Tab-separated table of C-alpha atoms in Angstrom:
chain	number	residue	atom	x	y	z
A	1	MET	CA	124.641	131.141	97.991
A	2	HIS	CA	123.541	132.093	101.506
A	3	HIS	CA	119.858	132.147	100.493
A	4	THR	CA	120.214	128.782	98.715
A	5	ALA	CA	121.694	127.188	101.833
A	6	MET	CA	118.848	128.600	103.916
A	7	ALA	CA	116.257	127.161	101.510
A	8	VAL	CA	117.870	123.727	101.576
A	9	GLY	CA	117.978	123.864	105.360
A	10	LEU	CA	114.298	124.753	105.596
A	11	VAL	CA	113.281	121.874	103.313
A	12	ALA	CA	115.355	119.447	105.369
A	13	ALA	CA	113.838	120.757	108.600
A	14	VAL	CA	110.297	120.404	107.269
A	15	TRP	CA	110.933	116.830	106.136
A	16	ALA	CA	112.588	115.801	109.389
A	17	SER	CA	110.146	117.436	111.815
A	18	PRO	CA	107.768	114.885	113.380
A	19	ALA	CA	105.739	117.699	114.963
A	20	LEU	CA	104.900	119.589	111.748
A	21	ALA	CA	101.395	121.061	111.943
A	22	GLN	CA	99.033	119.858	109.231
A	23	ARG	CA	96.866	122.170	107.149
A	24	ASP	CA	94.260	119.418	106.759
A	25	PRO	CA	92.876	118.010	110.040
A	26	LEU	CA	92.340	114.636	108.326
A	27	ALA	CA	95.922	114.345	107.103
A	28	THR	CA	98.430	111.870	108.522
A	29	ARG	CA	99.663	113.080	111.895
A	30	GLY	CA	103.331	113.310	112.751
A	31	GLY	CA	105.136	112.524	115.959
A	32	TRP	CA	106.044	109.655	118.215
A	33	GLU	CA	103.679	106.885	119.306
A	34	ILE	CA	104.069	104.035	121.769
A	35	GLY	CA	101.592	101.207	122.148
A	36	LEU	CA	100.641	98.006	123.912
A	37	GLN	CA	98.935	95.060	122.238
A	38	GLY	CA	97.485	91.656	123.004
A	39	SER	CA	96.705	88.983	120.429
A	40	THR	CA	95.845	85.381	119.678
A	41	TYR	CA	98.430	83.551	117.584
A	42	GLU	CA	98.602	80.405	115.493
A	43	TYR	CA	101.557	79.050	113.521
A	44	GLU	CA	100.847	75.901	111.517
A	45	GLU	CA	102.901	73.542	109.377
A	46	PRO	CA	100.136	71.316	107.941
A	47	ASP	CA	100.660	67.643	108.877
A	48	PHE	CA	103.784	68.588	110.878
A	49	ALA	CA	103.296	71.037	113.735
A	50	LEU	CA	101.044	73.612	115.375
A	51	LEU	CA	102.013	76.393	117.793
A	52	GLU	CA	99.214	78.440	119.339
A	53	GLY	CA	98.451	80.725	122.246
A	54	GLU	CA	98.210	84.340	123.376
A	55	ARG	CA	100.806	87.057	122.880
A	56	ILE	CA	101.591	90.397	124.515
A	57	GLY	CA	103.669	93.081	122.868
A	58	ALA	CA	104.828	96.683	122.600
A	59	THR	CA	105.089	98.977	119.588
A	60	GLY	CA	106.888	102.206	118.772
A	61	THR	CA	106.430	104.514	115.786
A	62	VAL	CA	107.765	107.842	114.576
A	63	THR	CA	106.223	109.681	111.614
A	64	PHE	CA	108.128	112.461	109.843
A	65	LEU	CA	106.035	114.929	107.853
A	66	GLY	CA	107.327	116.336	104.585
A	67	PRO	CA	106.236	118.824	101.942
A	68	ASP	CA	103.165	118.304	99.758
A	69	TYR	CA	101.608	115.875	102.291
A	70	LEU	CA	104.398	113.355	101.916
A	71	HIS	CA	105.481	111.497	105.035
A	72	SER	CA	107.875	108.762	106.127
A	73	ARG	CA	107.358	106.369	108.981
A	74	ILE	CA	109.509	103.989	111.033
A	75	GLU	CA	107.740	101.242	112.987
A	76	GLY	CA	108.988	98.734	115.541
A	77	ARG	CA	107.233	95.888	117.303
A	78	TYR	CA	108.248	93.313	119.915
A	79	SER	CA	105.924	90.473	120.956
A	80	TYR	CA	106.343	87.618	123.461
A	81	ALA	CA	104.391	84.412	124.035
A	82	GLU	CA	104.517	81.052	125.768
A	83	LEU	CA	102.823	78.774	123.258
A	84	ASP	CA	101.424	75.253	123.177
A	85	TYR	CA	103.042	72.889	120.677
A	86	THR	CA	101.341	69.931	118.979
A	87	GLY	CA	103.286	67.773	116.537
A	88	SER	CA	105.568	64.890	117.439
A	89	GLY	CA	103.806	64.869	120.784
A	90	THR	CA	102.854	67.939	122.805
A	91	LEU	CA	104.837	70.561	124.703
A	92	ARG	CA	103.632	73.477	126.796
A	93	ASP	CA	105.006	76.978	127.449
A	94	VAL	CA	107.224	77.197	124.368
A	95	GLU	CA	109.112	80.497	124.533
A	96	ASP	CA	108.418	82.558	121.408
A	97	HIS	CA	109.656	86.041	120.393
A	98	ILE	CA	108.810	88.267	117.406
A	99	LEU	CA	110.663	91.446	116.430
A	100	GLU	CA	109.508	93.541	113.461
A	101	LEU	CA	111.030	96.664	111.898
A	102	ARG	CA	109.464	98.607	109.012
A	103	ALA	CA	110.289	101.763	107.034
A	104	LEU	CA	107.431	103.271	105.004
A	105	VAL	CA	106.839	106.250	102.713
A	106	GLY	CA	103.351	107.537	101.847
A	107	ARG	CA	101.332	110.510	100.649
A	108	ASP	CA	97.909	111.910	101.568
A	109	TYR	CA	95.319	112.500	98.826
A	110	ARG	CA	92.150	114.399	99.664
A	111	ALA	CA	89.033	113.014	97.915
A	112	GLY	CA	85.955	114.943	99.017
A	113	PRO	CA	85.271	114.345	102.720
A	114	VAL	CA	87.981	111.659	103.148
A	115	VAL	CA	91.737	111.236	102.715
A	116	TRP	CA	93.402	108.285	100.965
A	117	VAL	CA	96.941	107.364	102.037
A	118	PRO	CA	98.792	104.895	99.759
A	119	TYR	CA	102.224	103.817	101.005
A	120	ALA	CA	105.056	101.359	100.376
A	121	GLY	CA	108.304	100.404	102.057
A	122	LEU	CA	110.588	97.714	103.449
A	123	GLY	CA	109.912	95.220	106.250
A	124	TYR	CA	111.968	92.846	108.405
A	125	ARG	CA	110.525	90.165	110.673
A	126	PHE	CA	112.564	88.066	113.122
A	127	LEU	CA	111.092	85.115	115.016
A	128	TYR	CA	112.755	82.952	117.657
A	129	ASN	CA	111.217	80.023	119.487
A	130	ASP	CA	112.733	77.520	121.877
A	131	LEU	CA	111.295	74.019	121.555
A	132	ARG	CA	114.067	72.398	123.565
A	133	GLY	CA	112.659	69.840	125.925
A	134	VAL	CA	110.976	66.476	125.738
A	135	THR	CA	107.481	66.192	124.278
A	136	SER	CA	104.781	63.851	125.545
A	137	THR	CA	106.030	61.124	123.149
A	138	GLY	CA	109.663	61.450	124.180
A	139	ALA	CA	110.771	63.388	121.081
A	140	ARG	CA	113.299	66.158	121.664
A	141	GLY	CA	112.700	69.642	120.288
A	142	PHE	CA	115.131	72.318	119.106
A	143	ARG	CA	115.534	76.075	118.760
A	144	ARG	CA	114.578	77.916	115.569
A	145	LYS	CA	115.242	81.381	114.173
A	146	SER	CA	113.335	82.816	111.198
A	147	ARG	CA	114.094	85.990	109.259
A	148	TYR	CA	111.665	87.412	106.699
A	149	TYR	CA	112.366	90.315	104.341
A	150	TYR	CA	109.345	91.750	102.580
A	151	LEU	CA	107.924	94.734	100.670
A	152	PRO	CA	104.727	96.171	102.200
A	153	VAL	CA	102.294	97.984	99.907
A	154	GLY	CA	99.058	99.311	101.359
A	155	VAL	CA	96.455	102.028	101.639
A	156	THR	CA	94.771	103.724	104.605
A	157	LEU	CA	91.444	105.549	104.409
A	158	ARG	CA	90.967	108.439	106.862
A	159	VAL	CA	87.327	109.270	107.595
A	160	PRO	CA	86.171	112.085	109.928
A	161	MET	CA	84.123	111.241	113.024
A	162	SER	CA	82.556	113.398	115.711
A	163	GLY	CA	84.665	114.929	118.455
A	164	GLY	CA	87.759	115.213	116.295
A	165	TRP	CA	88.179	111.441	116.000
A	166	VAL	CA	89.281	109.770	112.751
A	167	PHE	CA	88.283	106.305	111.568
A	168	ALA	CA	91.284	104.826	109.723
A	169	PRO	CA	90.793	101.362	108.162
A	170	ASN	CA	93.883	99.909	106.486
A	171	ILE	CA	94.663	97.050	104.123
A	172	GLU	CA	98.176	95.914	103.177
A	173	TYR	CA	99.807	93.308	100.947
A	174	ASP	CA	103.267	92.077	101.952
A	175	ALA	CA	105.306	90.839	98.990
A	176	PHE	CA	107.697	88.229	100.389
A	177	ALA	CA	111.267	88.870	99.196
A	178	ASN	CA	113.132	86.047	100.938
A	179	GLY	CA	113.563	84.338	104.252
A	180	LYS	CA	116.053	82.226	106.158
A	181	GLN	CA	115.252	79.562	108.713
A	182	ARG	CA	117.990	78.476	111.135
A	183	SER	CA	117.204	75.164	112.864
A	184	TYR	CA	119.480	74.079	115.721
A	185	LEU	CA	119.095	70.343	115.142
A	186	SER	CA	122.081	69.642	117.379
A	187	ASP	CA	119.665	70.282	120.285
A	188	THR	CA	117.946	66.964	119.521
A	189	GLY	CA	120.968	64.913	120.602
A	190	PHE	CA	120.766	62.730	117.469
A	191	GLY	CA	124.085	63.873	115.999
A	192	LEU	CA	122.452	66.108	113.403
A	193	ASN	CA	123.935	69.379	112.179
A	194	ASP	CA	122.430	72.820	112.567
A	195	VAL	CA	121.021	73.927	109.213
A	196	THR	CA	119.935	77.099	107.427
A	197	ASN	CA	117.166	76.792	104.844
A	198	ARG	CA	116.219	79.480	102.351
A	199	GLN	CA	112.603	80.416	101.615
A	200	ASP	CA	111.809	82.430	98.485
A	201	ARG	CA	108.049	82.173	97.997
A	202	GLY	CA	105.206	83.485	100.083
A	203	ARG	CA	102.981	86.428	100.882
A	204	GLY	CA	101.406	88.304	103.736
A	205	ILE	CA	98.237	90.298	104.296
A	206	ARG	CA	97.454	92.808	107.037
A	207	GLY	CA	94.314	94.641	108.023
A	208	GLU	CA	93.483	97.179	110.730
A	209	LEU	CA	90.464	99.133	111.946
A	210	ALA	CA	91.827	102.120	113.870
A	211	PHE	CA	90.025	104.888	115.780
A	212	GLU	CA	92.397	107.815	116.153
A	213	GLY	CA	92.000	110.719	118.570
A	214	SER	CA	94.275	113.679	119.232
A	215	ARG	CA	96.443	111.538	121.547
A	216	TRP	CA	95.004	108.028	121.777
A	217	THR	CA	94.443	105.417	119.066
A	218	PHE	CA	92.510	102.161	119.537
A	219	SER	CA	92.660	99.457	116.885
A	220	LEU	CA	91.636	95.940	115.899
A	221	TRP	CA	94.165	94.262	113.625
A	222	SER	CA	95.022	90.989	111.902
A	223	HIS	CA	98.204	89.621	110.277
A	224	TYR	CA	98.447	86.623	107.965
A	225	TRP	CA	101.465	84.892	106.384
A	226	LYS	CA	101.641	82.005	103.921
A	227	ILE	CA	105.163	80.766	103.187
A	228	LYS	CA	105.994	77.927	100.753
A	229	ASP	CA	108.461	75.040	101.219
A	230	SER	CA	112.121	76.004	101.606
A	231	ASP	CA	115.094	74.561	99.781
A	232	VAL	CA	116.591	71.245	100.936
A	233	GLN	CA	119.888	71.106	102.821
A	234	PRO	CA	121.992	68.236	104.261
A	235	ILE	CA	121.659	67.813	108.040
A	236	GLY	CA	124.119	64.956	108.630
A	237	ALA	CA	123.948	61.144	108.856
A	238	GLY	CA	123.108	61.045	105.136
A	239	LEU	CA	119.860	62.930	105.723
A	240	ALA	CA	118.459	66.173	104.309
A	241	GLY	CA	115.948	68.609	105.752
A	242	PHE	CA	113.674	71.426	104.647
A	243	GLU	CA	111.335	73.941	106.233
A	244	PRO	CA	107.737	72.931	105.390
A	245	ALA	CA	105.138	75.310	104.021
A	246	ASN	CA	103.564	77.209	106.906
A	247	PHE	CA	100.780	79.610	107.826
A	248	THR	CA	100.768	82.282	110.519
A	249	ARG	CA	97.542	83.874	111.746
A	250	GLU	CA	97.492	86.574	114.401
A	251	SER	CA	94.701	88.940	115.473
A	252	GLY	CA	94.586	91.382	118.327
A	253	LEU	CA	93.859	94.697	120.003
A	254	GLU	CA	96.209	97.652	120.378
A	255	VAL	CA	96.172	100.982	122.185
A	256	ARG	CA	98.666	103.711	121.237
A	257	TYR	CA	99.562	107.104	122.686
A	258	ARG	CA	100.927	109.971	120.573
A	259	PHE	CA	103.388	112.460	122.043
């Protein structure tokens, strides 16, 4: 019994240790990472609205290494922007926040001189923007909150470079599970009710070109979302409202440091 308990404890320790040394220098590396990123951003509802501008953000990641080259990973990202709005008039410096949380599980597979890393997991994306104010045409804006739940599935290729660096391109498909859009229409002053619309159809795609050293990682990345029309809900005064189909495009640079 004592030896069994020790074996279970060792397996748990191996799985939970972010600092586990790898036998293969190309394998996924464990530990903590923090990063800074800058990006260009565009959110579009065709024929309705466009929000665009530059963003700045911070990221945090911890990777736990397990047996047989398995690993799990928790990622967090916060991004802030002051965007330009074009729709029912124009509005500048729209406050916009994005928070993302992801939990992933993957495994390394050696194939000759490179390592393939397929992975899958769960993702959550929260967006808040504050369009309160008066546009150039006199229309009044309102606050919005969006929540996306999705299933990321992707693969990373790890290729050796000189000086111990690793080139790690990545491609990912995000299967949209569902989303909720909360629109605070009472901000408009027209006697309308706040409303929550449900979105069930959409998809996302991500890509990254990363250059990973022993401590520093530099990357170019791009995120894309396409979400279909939401359901229709009453908003008061005999009216109904829905969240139109929308596209999000974001591309940027990131630098990360591993502890």
